[in-house]
Each structure stands twice: as C-alpha cells, then as structure tokens.
Amino acid sequence: MFFISPVLIPALFWGVVLYDFFNSEVPPGIEQPLKLHTIMLVVQTSQHYSFQILSLQQGKILEKLGICNDFAVLRAAVDGIPPWRDSKLLIKDLTVDEVPLRIYQPKSPPTSKRRGILYFHGGAGTFGSISKKWASFIFQVKSKPLHFSLQACVNQCLYRLSPEHPYPGQYFDCLSATLYFMRNLEEYHVDPGLIIVSGDSCGANFATVICQILLNDRDLPKVRAQVLLYPGLQGLDFQLPSYQQNAFGPILPRKLVIYFCFRYLNRKPTVLKDIIQNCHVPESMRQKYKKWVIHEAVKEILAGTFSPLLAEDSIICQLPESCIVTCEFDVLRDDGLLYKKRLEDNGVPVTWHHCKHGFHGILAFFDYLVLNAICSALLKSLKII
C-alpha cells in the first residue's frame, strides 16, 4: 500500500502556482506589471489562469475516474463564493423556460422609463455564473476623479453550461431570457426604445448573435445598442496579430482559448496544434474571408452561432449602434477590432474604447487603475444611448 504524505498535495499545488508565477509572461508596456503579477498569483489560487489549468488537470483525472467532467473543479473554484447582495438594489430571481435569470433594479422609484440592459456573462460557455459585478458597474461605479450613476434595469441570464447542456443551447437560453425581458418591459418600467444587449468575453459573443437573430423578429422592440466587452467573435483565424502577440499573455493564453472552444463544442482537443495553425479552415473559406483579416471535427467553429464576425453584410448593415471595448494585451483584441471595422464598413455607428494597458477580464479588477478611464468612457456612452 502506498502512503501519500499529507504535505504532498499542497506542495504540488503551490509548486505549480509559483512555477507559473515566475514563468508567466507580462508583456512590456503593460501598466503596473508588478501589480498584474500579484493579481495573477492571487487569481491562480481562486478562479483564473493557472488555477484554471490546475483545476482542469484535476478535473481530467476525476473525469477519467468517472466521477465528474473536467470542468467540475474549475466551476467549484469560480462559483464557490456567492455574490453579496447590495442593499440599494432590488434583486429578483426567477426562472424562464428552465433558465435562471436575475434582474437588478434601483430600489428608488423611477421618475421616468429606464434603460433595459441584457447582460450575458463570460466563461467560455462552460463555467461562470450570475454575478453582481455588472450591476455594480452600471449602478454605482467610482472612477477617479469622476463618479457616474446610471438608472437602469439589468437582466442577467444564467445560461446552462456545456458540455452538460450541449452547444448551441447557450444561445437558445440567452434568446429565451431576451424574449421574456422584451415582452415584459412594462413590469420593469423599461423604455422599449432604450434596450441594450451586452456581454463580456464569450458573453459578448452571445450578445452579438442575439442582436443578429432579433433582426428577423419585427414584433419586438428594436435593440437600441449592443455593448461588447473584449468579445471573442470568430474561430476562423487563430494567427491574427493579437493571437500571436499575446499567445502566452496574462489571464487567457491562446492555447487555453482553443481548449475552451473545444470543450464548449463538446469535442476532445485532439487537433489543437492544427487549429492553432488554422488547418481547420478550407481554402475556399480562406479566400472568402481574407478581406477581413472545415476540419470536420470542429466544423461548428465557423458557424454563425460561434463566429458572428463572419455574418453576411446584409445582416451586419442592419445592426444597432455599437460600443466595443478592447484591451491591448488580450488575445481576443483583434476579434473586436475586426468587428468594429465590419460594422463601420456597413454604416453602423461604433463607439470604440481601447484599453492600451489592459488585459482580458480586466472588468473583474475594479481597483486596477487603467480601468478608470474605460469605466468613465463606457458609462458616458451608456448615458447618451
């Protein structure tokens, strides 16, 4: 019988964390590099980057043992601490078509119709949950030296996760949440002319697809604007400049992006190296989309519900006013830039905020100084919509 020392597992855990801390890449030019290193060390033991890797490795072992899937440990780490409830907000939890929703409103009675904001969280479609951070951002964000407050009703959707709820079920859940909200605007004192669809990371992908889908429904109010925070919008090209420059960047390296894509599609990442080299894209499609810069195993990666960047011009030209936030040191940066270009080429007004010292997921770090200007600019944009 083998004896495992009680100090072995903690030693291995901290060994992985410290190894990654000293070997992680913080690009030159990023603001407050020491602080980012510290953040990465902290989040490695909570919910991001290396702990994602470590959690996934532990999850893979549990999956092979038939105990749970490989995302179980990661989800437990990310969702283990429930969001605290702000006493100044009226928070309503409900379920629509088996999809949990959380609706935030100011407790103060409305003096006029409010903006209605639909928000879809990030997490690669495989983890993440309803959080309070977007409601906090909307209702009470302090920026130095500015302080803004926006009266709005925020509807957050806890779409069901892959692989238990297979792709593209996440889009149907988001659509159900959207349709419910749009059909019940009066109950929440929302102006039908001030509906904003938003999300961060893969949630911004969902928001983009929902806006494109709603173009076909003439019975619903038109979406006033879409707000996309560091969106991931395509699976066509993993060799874009941002994917090369930030391949080993903070929080979300390129290999992790592609791994999440595979698991979201409920596919085994057996051809990861081929995907990095874009070997999954047939030459005919390269020629069709080269102005904007299938492998059978992952043909879904080029579908409209996964890569809304590739939508036809006839769809893009009908989209509402857009606000896009990108970060310089984000592997997904160029997805947002390419979508901005496509929207502008089709006559859609775009407000673009670029965080030149930022990185993926920066919205989660409200005390990070570089975010102050983005917070101020984004809230100004929301106030004039």
CSV table of C-alpha atoms in Angstrom, one decimal:
chain,number,residue,atom,x,y,z
A,1,MET,CA,0.0,0.0,0.0
A,2,PHE,CA,1.3,3.4,-0.9
A,3,PHE,CA,1.4,6.2,1.7
A,4,ILE,CA,0.8,9.7,0.4
A,5,SER,CA,2.2,12.4,2.7
A,6,PRO,CA,-0.4,15.0,3.8
A,7,VAL,CA,2.0,17.7,2.6
A,8,LEU,CA,2.5,16.3,-0.9
A,9,ILE,CA,-0.7,17.7,-2.5
A,10,PRO,CA,-0.3,21.2,-1.0
A,11,ALA,CA,3.4,21.1,-2.1
A,12,LEU,CA,2.4,20.1,-5.6
A,13,PHE,CA,-0.3,22.8,-5.8
A,14,TRP,CA,1.9,25.6,-4.6
A,15,GLY,CA,4.8,24.3,-6.8
A,16,VAL,CA,2.6,24.7,-9.9
A,17,VAL,CA,1.4,28.2,-8.8
A,18,LEU,CA,4.8,29.5,-8.0
A,19,TYR,CA,6.3,28.0,-11.2
A,20,ASP,CA,3.7,29.8,-13.3
A,21,PHE,CA,4.2,33.0,-11.3
A,22,PHE,CA,7.9,33.1,-12.1
A,23,ASN,CA,7.4,31.9,-15.7
A,24,SER,CA,4.3,33.8,-16.7
A,25,GLU,CA,4.6,36.4,-19.4
A,26,VAL,CA,3.8,40.0,-18.6
A,27,PRO,CA,4.3,42.0,-21.8
A,28,PRO,CA,6.5,45.1,-21.8
A,29,GLY,CA,4.4,48.2,-21.9
A,30,ILE,CA,1.6,46.9,-19.7
A,31,GLU,CA,0.7,49.2,-16.9
A,32,GLN,CA,1.6,48.2,-13.3
A,33,PRO,CA,3.3,44.9,-14.2
A,34,LEU,CA,4.2,44.1,-10.6
A,35,LYS,CA,0.5,44.5,-9.6
A,36,LEU,CA,-0.5,42.3,-12.5
A,37,HIS,CA,2.0,39.6,-11.4
A,38,THR,CA,0.4,39.9,-7.9
A,39,ILE,CA,-3.1,39.6,-9.3
A,40,MET,CA,-2.1,36.6,-11.4
A,41,LEU,CA,-0.7,34.9,-8.2
A,42,VAL,CA,-3.9,35.6,-6.4
A,43,VAL,CA,-6.2,34.5,-9.1
A,44,GLN,CA,-4.1,31.4,-9.7
A,45,THR,CA,-5.4,30.3,-6.3
A,46,SER,CA,-9.0,31.3,-7.0
A,47,GLN,CA,-10.6,31.4,-10.4
A,48,HIS,CA,-8.4,32.3,-13.3
A,49,TYR,CA,-5.4,31.3,-15.5
A,50,SER,CA,-3.1,28.8,-13.8
A,51,PHE,CA,-5.8,27.7,-11.3
A,52,GLN,CA,-7.9,27.2,-14.4
A,53,ILE,CA,-5.2,24.9,-15.8
A,54,LEU,CA,-4.6,23.2,-12.4
A,55,SER,CA,-8.4,22.8,-11.9
A,56,LEU,CA,-8.8,21.4,-15.4
A,57,GLN,CA,-6.0,18.9,-14.8
A,58,GLN,CA,-7.6,17.8,-11.6
A,59,GLY,CA,-11.0,17.7,-13.4
A,60,LYS,CA,-9.5,15.5,-16.1
A,61,ILE,CA,-8.3,13.0,-13.5
A,62,LEU,CA,-11.8,12.9,-12.0
A,63,GLU,CA,-13.4,12.6,-15.4
A,64,LYS,CA,-11.2,9.5,-16.2
A,65,LEU,CA,-12.3,8.0,-12.9
A,66,GLY,CA,-15.9,8.6,-14.0
A,67,ILE,CA,-16.6,11.0,-11.1
A,68,CYS,CA,-17.4,14.2,-13.0
A,69,ASN,CA,-16.4,16.1,-16.1
A,70,ASP,CA,-13.2,18.1,-16.4
A,71,PHE,CA,-14.9,21.5,-15.7
A,72,ALA,CA,-16.3,20.5,-12.3
A,73,VAL,CA,-13.3,21.6,-10.2
A,74,LEU,CA,-13.0,24.8,-12.2
A,75,ARG,CA,-16.6,25.7,-11.7
A,76,ALA,CA,-16.4,25.0,-7.9
A,77,ALA,CA,-13.4,27.4,-7.7
A,78,VAL,CA,-15.1,30.1,-9.8
A,79,ASP,CA,-18.6,29.9,-8.3
A,80,GLY,CA,-17.7,28.8,-4.7
A,81,ILE,CA,-18.3,32.3,-3.2
A,82,PRO,CA,-21.8,33.6,-4.0
A,83,PRO,CA,-22.1,37.3,-4.8
A,84,TRP,CA,-23.2,39.6,-2.0
A,85,ARG,CA,-26.4,41.5,-2.3
A,86,ASP,CA,-26.4,45.2,-2.4
A,87,SER,CA,-29.0,46.7,0.0
A,88,LYS,CA,-29.5,49.6,-2.5
A,89,LEU,CA,-30.7,47.2,-5.3
A,90,LEU,CA,-34.0,45.4,-5.7
A,91,ILE,CA,-32.9,41.9,-6.9
A,92,LYS,CA,-35.4,39.4,-8.3
A,93,ASP,CA,-34.5,35.8,-9.2
A,94,LEU,CA,-36.8,33.9,-11.5
A,95,THR,CA,-36.8,31.0,-14.0
A,96,VAL,CA,-37.9,31.3,-17.6
A,97,ASP,CA,-38.0,28.2,-19.8
A,98,GLU,CA,-35.8,26.4,-17.2
A,99,VAL,CA,-33.2,29.3,-17.5
A,100,PRO,CA,-32.4,31.2,-14.2
A,101,LEU,CA,-32.5,35.0,-14.5
A,102,ARG,CA,-31.5,37.7,-12.1
A,103,ILE,CA,-33.0,41.1,-12.5
A,104,TYR,CA,-31.5,44.2,-10.8
A,105,GLN,CA,-33.3,47.5,-10.3
A,106,PRO,CA,-32.6,50.5,-8.1
A,107,LYS,CA,-34.9,50.5,-5.0
A,108,SER,CA,-35.7,54.1,-5.6
A,109,PRO,CA,-38.9,54.6,-7.6
A,110,PRO,CA,-38.3,55.5,-11.2
A,111,THR,CA,-39.0,59.1,-12.3
A,112,SER,CA,-39.2,58.0,-15.9
A,113,LYS,CA,-38.8,55.0,-18.0
A,114,ARG,CA,-35.4,53.2,-17.5
A,115,ARG,CA,-32.9,51.7,-19.8
A,116,GLY,CA,-33.1,48.0,-20.1
A,117,ILE,CA,-29.8,46.2,-20.2
A,118,LEU,CA,-29.5,42.5,-21.0
A,119,TYR,CA,-26.1,41.1,-19.9
A,120,PHE,CA,-24.5,37.7,-20.7
A,121,HIS,CA,-21.6,36.7,-18.6
A,122,GLY,CA,-18.3,35.2,-19.8
A,123,GLY,CA,-16.8,31.8,-19.1
A,124,ALA,CA,-16.3,30.2,-22.5
A,125,GLY,CA,-19.9,28.8,-22.2
A,126,THR,CA,-18.6,26.2,-19.8
A,127,PHE,CA,-18.3,28.0,-16.5
A,128,GLY,CA,-19.3,31.2,-14.8
A,129,SER,CA,-22.5,32.3,-13.1
A,130,ILE,CA,-24.8,35.2,-12.4
A,131,SER,CA,-22.6,37.8,-10.7
A,132,LYS,CA,-23.1,41.2,-9.3
A,133,LYS,CA,-20.2,42.9,-10.9
A,134,TRP,CA,-22.1,44.2,-14.0
A,135,ALA,CA,-24.9,45.5,-11.8
A,136,SER,CA,-22.4,47.3,-9.6
A,137,PHE,CA,-20.7,48.7,-12.7
A,138,ILE,CA,-24.0,50.0,-14.1
A,139,PHE,CA,-25.5,51.4,-10.9
A,140,GLN,CA,-22.5,52.8,-9.0
A,141,VAL,CA,-19.0,52.9,-10.5
A,142,LYS,CA,-16.4,55.2,-8.9
A,143,SER,CA,-13.7,56.5,-11.2
A,144,LYS,CA,-11.0,58.9,-10.4
A,145,PRO,CA,-11.9,61.7,-10.5
A,146,LEU,CA,-15.3,61.0,-11.9
A,147,HIS,CA,-18.3,59.3,-10.4
A,148,PHE,CA,-21.3,58.2,-12.6
A,149,SER,CA,-24.6,56.6,-11.7
A,150,LEU,CA,-26.9,55.2,-14.4
A,151,GLN,CA,-30.5,54.4,-13.8
A,152,ALA,CA,-31.2,51.1,-15.5
A,153,CYS,CA,-32.8,47.7,-15.1
A,154,VAL,CA,-30.2,44.9,-15.7
A,155,ASN,CA,-31.3,41.4,-16.7
A,156,GLN,CA,-28.6,38.8,-16.2
A,157,CYS,CA,-29.0,35.3,-17.7
A,158,LEU,CA,-27.5,32.2,-16.1
A,159,TYR,CA,-27.5,30.2,-19.4
A,160,ARG,CA,-26.9,26.5,-18.9
A,161,LEU,CA,-23.4,25.3,-19.5
A,162,SER,CA,-21.7,23.0,-21.9
A,163,PRO,CA,-20.9,20.1,-22.1
A,164,GLU,CA,-24.0,19.0,-19.9
A,165,HIS,CA,-26.2,21.4,-22.0
A,166,PRO,CA,-24.7,21.0,-25.5
A,167,TYR,CA,-23.9,23.8,-27.8
A,168,PRO,CA,-25.7,25.8,-29.2
A,169,GLY,CA,-28.1,25.5,-26.3
A,170,GLN,CA,-26.5,28.5,-24.6
A,171,TYR,CA,-27.8,30.8,-27.4
A,172,PHE,CA,-31.3,29.4,-27.0
A,173,ASP,CA,-31.2,30.1,-23.3
A,174,CYS,CA,-29.9,33.7,-23.9
A,175,LEU,CA,-32.7,34.1,-26.5
A,176,SER,CA,-35.3,32.9,-24.1
A,177,ALA,CA,-34.1,35.4,-21.5
A,178,THR,CA,-34.1,38.2,-24.1
A,179,LEU,CA,-37.6,37.4,-25.3
A,180,TYR,CA,-39.0,37.3,-21.8
A,181,PHE,CA,-37.5,40.7,-20.9
A,182,MET,CA,-38.6,42.3,-24.1
A,183,ARG,CA,-42.2,41.1,-23.6
A,184,ASN,CA,-42.4,42.3,-20.0
A,185,LEU,CA,-40.8,45.8,-20.3
A,186,GLU,CA,-43.7,47.5,-18.6
A,187,GLU,CA,-43.3,45.4,-15.5
A,188,TYR,CA,-39.8,46.7,-15.1
A,189,HIS,CA,-40.5,50.3,-16.1
A,190,VAL,CA,-38.2,50.0,-19.2
A,191,ASP,CA,-38.4,52.2,-22.2
A,192,PRO,CA,-38.8,50.0,-25.3
A,193,GLY,CA,-36.6,52.4,-27.2
A,194,LEU,CA,-33.7,52.0,-24.8
A,195,ILE,CA,-32.9,48.3,-24.8
A,196,ILE,CA,-29.2,47.4,-24.7
A,197,VAL,CA,-27.8,43.9,-25.3
A,198,SER,CA,-24.4,43.4,-23.8
A,199,GLY,CA,-21.8,40.9,-22.5
A,200,ASP,CA,-18.2,40.3,-21.8
A,201,SER,CA,-15.8,37.7,-23.5
A,202,CYS,CA,-17.9,34.8,-24.7
A,203,GLY,CA,-21.0,36.6,-23.3
A,204,ALA,CA,-20.3,39.3,-25.8
A,205,ASN,CA,-20.4,36.6,-28.5
A,206,PHE,CA,-23.8,35.6,-27.3
A,207,ALA,CA,-24.9,39.3,-27.3
A,208,THR,CA,-23.7,39.7,-30.8
A,209,VAL,CA,-25.6,36.6,-32.0
A,210,ILE,CA,-28.8,37.6,-30.2
A,211,CYS,CA,-28.7,41.0,-31.9
A,212,GLN,CA,-28.3,39.4,-35.3
A,213,ILE,CA,-31.2,36.9,-34.6
A,214,LEU,CA,-33.5,39.6,-33.4
A,215,LEU,CA,-33.3,41.3,-36.8
A,216,ASN,CA,-35.8,38.7,-38.0
A,217,ASP,CA,-38.4,39.5,-35.4
A,218,ARG,CA,-40.5,42.5,-36.3
A,219,ASP,CA,-42.9,42.1,-33.4
A,220,LEU,CA,-40.4,43.0,-30.8
A,221,PRO,CA,-38.9,46.4,-29.9
A,222,LYS,CA,-35.7,47.2,-31.8
A,223,VAL,CA,-32.4,46.9,-29.9
A,224,ARG,CA,-31.1,50.4,-29.3
A,225,ALA,CA,-27.4,49.3,-28.9
A,226,GLN,CA,-25.0,46.4,-28.3
A,227,VAL,CA,-22.2,46.7,-25.8
A,228,LEU,CA,-19.4,44.2,-26.3
A,229,LEU,CA,-16.6,44.0,-23.7
A,230,TYR,CA,-13.4,42.3,-25.1
A,231,PRO,CA,-15.5,39.9,-27.3
A,232,GLY,CA,-14.5,36.6,-28.8
A,233,LEU,CA,-16.2,36.5,-32.2
A,234,GLN,CA,-14.6,34.1,-34.5
A,235,GLY,CA,-13.0,30.7,-34.9
A,236,LEU,CA,-11.6,31.3,-38.3
A,237,ASP,CA,-8.1,32.6,-37.6
A,238,PHE,CA,-6.0,31.9,-34.5
A,239,GLN,CA,-3.0,33.5,-36.1
A,240,LEU,CA,-4.3,37.1,-36.0
A,241,PRO,CA,-1.7,39.6,-34.6
A,242,SER,CA,-3.3,39.6,-31.2
A,243,TYR,CA,-3.2,35.8,-31.0
A,244,GLN,CA,0.5,35.8,-31.8
A,245,GLN,CA,1.4,38.8,-29.7
A,246,ASN,CA,-0.5,37.5,-26.6
A,247,ALA,CA,-0.1,33.8,-27.2
A,248,PHE,CA,1.4,33.5,-23.7
A,249,GLY,CA,-0.2,36.6,-22.3
A,250,PRO,CA,-1.8,37.1,-18.9
A,251,ILE,CA,-5.1,35.5,-17.8
A,252,LEU,CA,-6.0,34.0,-21.2
A,253,PRO,CA,-3.3,32.5,-23.3
A,254,ARG,CA,-4.0,31.2,-26.9
A,255,LYS,CA,-3.9,27.5,-26.1
A,256,LEU,CA,-6.4,28.0,-23.3
A,257,VAL,CA,-8.8,29.9,-25.7
A,258,ILE,CA,-8.7,27.0,-28.1
A,259,TYR,CA,-9.1,24.4,-25.4
A,260,PHE,CA,-12.2,26.2,-24.1
A,261,CYS,CA,-13.6,26.3,-27.6
A,262,PHE,CA,-13.2,22.6,-28.0
A,263,ARG,CA,-14.8,21.8,-24.7
A,264,TYR,CA,-17.6,24.3,-25.3
A,265,LEU,CA,-18.4,22.4,-28.5
A,266,ASN,CA,-18.1,19.2,-26.5
A,267,ARG,CA,-15.2,18.0,-28.7
A,268,LYS,CA,-11.9,16.5,-27.5
A,269,PRO,CA,-8.9,18.8,-28.2
A,270,THR,CA,-7.1,16.2,-30.2
A,271,VAL,CA,-6.1,18.6,-33.1
A,272,LEU,CA,-5.2,21.6,-31.0
A,273,LYS,CA,-1.9,22.2,-32.9
A,274,ASP,CA,-3.7,22.0,-36.2
A,275,ILE,CA,-6.3,24.6,-35.1
A,276,ILE,CA,-3.5,27.0,-33.9
A,277,GLN,CA,-2.1,26.8,-37.4
A,278,ASN,CA,-5.6,27.3,-39.0
A,279,CYS,CA,-5.6,23.9,-40.6
A,280,HIS,CA,-9.3,23.6,-39.9
A,281,VAL,CA,-10.2,26.2,-42.5
A,282,PRO,CA,-10.7,25.1,-46.1
A,283,GLU,CA,-9.0,27.2,-48.8
A,284,SER,CA,-12.4,28.3,-50.2
A,285,MET,CA,-13.3,29.9,-46.9
A,286,ARG,CA,-9.9,31.5,-46.5
A,287,GLN,CA,-10.4,33.2,-49.9
A,288,LYS,CA,-13.9,34.3,-49.0
A,289,TYR,CA,-12.9,35.9,-45.7
A,290,LYS,CA,-9.4,37.0,-46.3
A,291,LYS,CA,-10.5,40.6,-46.8
A,292,TRP,CA,-11.4,40.6,-43.1
A,293,VAL,CA,-8.3,39.9,-41.6
A,294,ILE,CA,-13.5,22.6,-42.1
A,295,HIS,CA,-12.0,20.5,-40.4
A,296,GLU,CA,-14.9,18.0,-40.0
A,297,ALA,CA,-14.1,17.5,-36.3
A,298,VAL,CA,-14.8,21.1,-35.5
A,299,LYS,CA,-17.0,22.4,-38.3
A,300,GLU,CA,-19.2,24.2,-35.8
A,301,ILE,CA,-16.4,26.6,-35.0
A,302,LEU,CA,-17.2,28.5,-38.3
A,303,ALA,CA,-21.0,28.6,-37.8
A,304,GLY,CA,-22.8,31.9,-37.3
A,305,THR,CA,-23.7,31.0,-33.7
A,306,PHE,CA,-20.0,30.6,-32.9
A,307,SER,CA,-18.4,33.1,-35.3
A,308,PRO,CA,-20.8,36.0,-35.6
A,309,LEU,CA,-17.9,38.1,-37.1
A,310,LEU,CA,-18.5,36.1,-40.3
A,311,ALA,CA,-22.1,37.2,-40.8
A,312,GLU,CA,-23.1,38.5,-44.2
A,313,ASP,CA,-23.1,42.2,-44.9
A,314,SER,CA,-26.9,42.1,-45.4
A,315,ILE,CA,-27.1,41.3,-41.6
A,316,ILE,CA,-24.3,43.5,-40.4
A,317,CYS,CA,-25.7,46.6,-42.0
A,318,GLN,CA,-29.0,46.3,-40.0
A,319,LEU,CA,-27.4,46.1,-36.6
A,320,PRO,CA,-27.9,48.8,-34.0
A,321,GLU,CA,-25.4,51.3,-32.7
A,322,SER,CA,-22.5,49.5,-31.1
A,323,CYS,CA,-20.0,50.1,-28.3
A,324,ILE,CA,-16.9,47.9,-28.3
A,325,VAL,CA,-14.2,47.7,-25.6
A,326,THR,CA,-10.9,46.0,-26.5
A,327,CYS,CA,-7.7,45.5,-24.5
A,328,GLU,CA,-4.2,45.7,-26.0
A,329,PHE,CA,-2.8,42.7,-24.1
A,330,ASP,CA,-5.8,40.5,-24.9
A,331,VAL,CA,-5.6,37.5,-27.2
A,332,LEU,CA,-9.1,38.4,-28.3
A,333,ARG,CA,-8.3,42.0,-29.1
A,334,ASP,CA,-8.4,41.7,-32.9
A,335,ASP,CA,-11.8,39.9,-32.8
A,336,GLY,CA,-13.2,43.2,-31.5
A,337,LEU,CA,-11.2,45.3,-33.9
A,338,LEU,CA,-12.3,43.3,-36.9
A,339,TYR,CA,-16.0,43.5,-35.9
A,340,LYS,CA,-15.6,47.3,-35.4
A,341,LYS,CA,-14.3,47.5,-39.0
A,342,ARG,CA,-17.1,45.4,-40.4
A,343,LEU,CA,-19.7,47.5,-38.6
A,344,GLU,CA,-18.2,50.7,-39.8
A,345,ASP,CA,-17.9,49.5,-43.3
A,346,ASN,CA,-21.6,48.8,-43.3
A,347,GLY,CA,-22.6,52.2,-41.9
A,348,VAL,CA,-23.2,51.2,-38.3
A,349,PRO,CA,-22.2,53.8,-35.7
A,350,VAL,CA,-19.5,52.4,-33.4
A,351,THR,CA,-18.0,53.9,-30.2
A,352,TRP,CA,-14.7,52.2,-29.5
A,353,HIS,CA,-12.9,52.2,-26.2
A,354,HIS,CA,-9.4,50.7,-26.3
A,355,CYS,CA,-7.6,50.0,-23.0
A,356,LYS,CA,-4.0,50.3,-24.2
A,357,HIS,CA,-2.6,48.9,-21.0
A,358,GLY,CA,-5.4,46.4,-20.3
A,359,PHE,CA,-5.7,42.6,-20.5
A,360,HIS,CA,-8.5,40.1,-20.8
A,361,GLY,CA,-11.0,40.1,-18.0
A,362,ILE,CA,-10.0,43.5,-16.6
A,363,LEU,CA,-13.6,44.3,-15.7
A,364,ALA,CA,-13.2,41.9,-12.8
A,365,PHE,CA,-10.5,44.1,-11.3
A,366,PHE,CA,-12.2,47.3,-10.4
A,367,ASP,CA,-9.2,48.6,-8.4
A,368,TYR,CA,-6.9,48.4,-11.4
A,369,LEU,CA,-6.1,52.0,-12.2
A,370,VAL,CA,-6.0,51.5,-16.0
A,371,LEU,CA,-9.7,50.6,-15.9
A,372,ASN,CA,-10.8,54.0,-14.6
A,373,ALA,CA,-10.8,55.7,-18.0
A,374,ILE,CA,-12.6,52.8,-19.6
A,375,CYS,CA,-15.3,52.9,-16.8
A,376,SER,CA,-15.8,56.6,-17.3
A,377,ALA,CA,-15.9,56.4,-21.1
A,378,LEU,CA,-18.2,53.4,-21.2
A,379,LEU,CA,-20.7,54.9,-18.7
A,380,LYS,CA,-20.7,58.1,-20.7
A,381,SER,CA,-21.6,56.1,-23.8
A,382,LEU,CA,-24.4,54.3,-22.0
A,383,LYS,CA,-25.8,57.6,-20.6
A,384,ILE,CA,-26.1,59.1,-24.1
A,385,ILE,CA,-27.7,55.9,-25.6
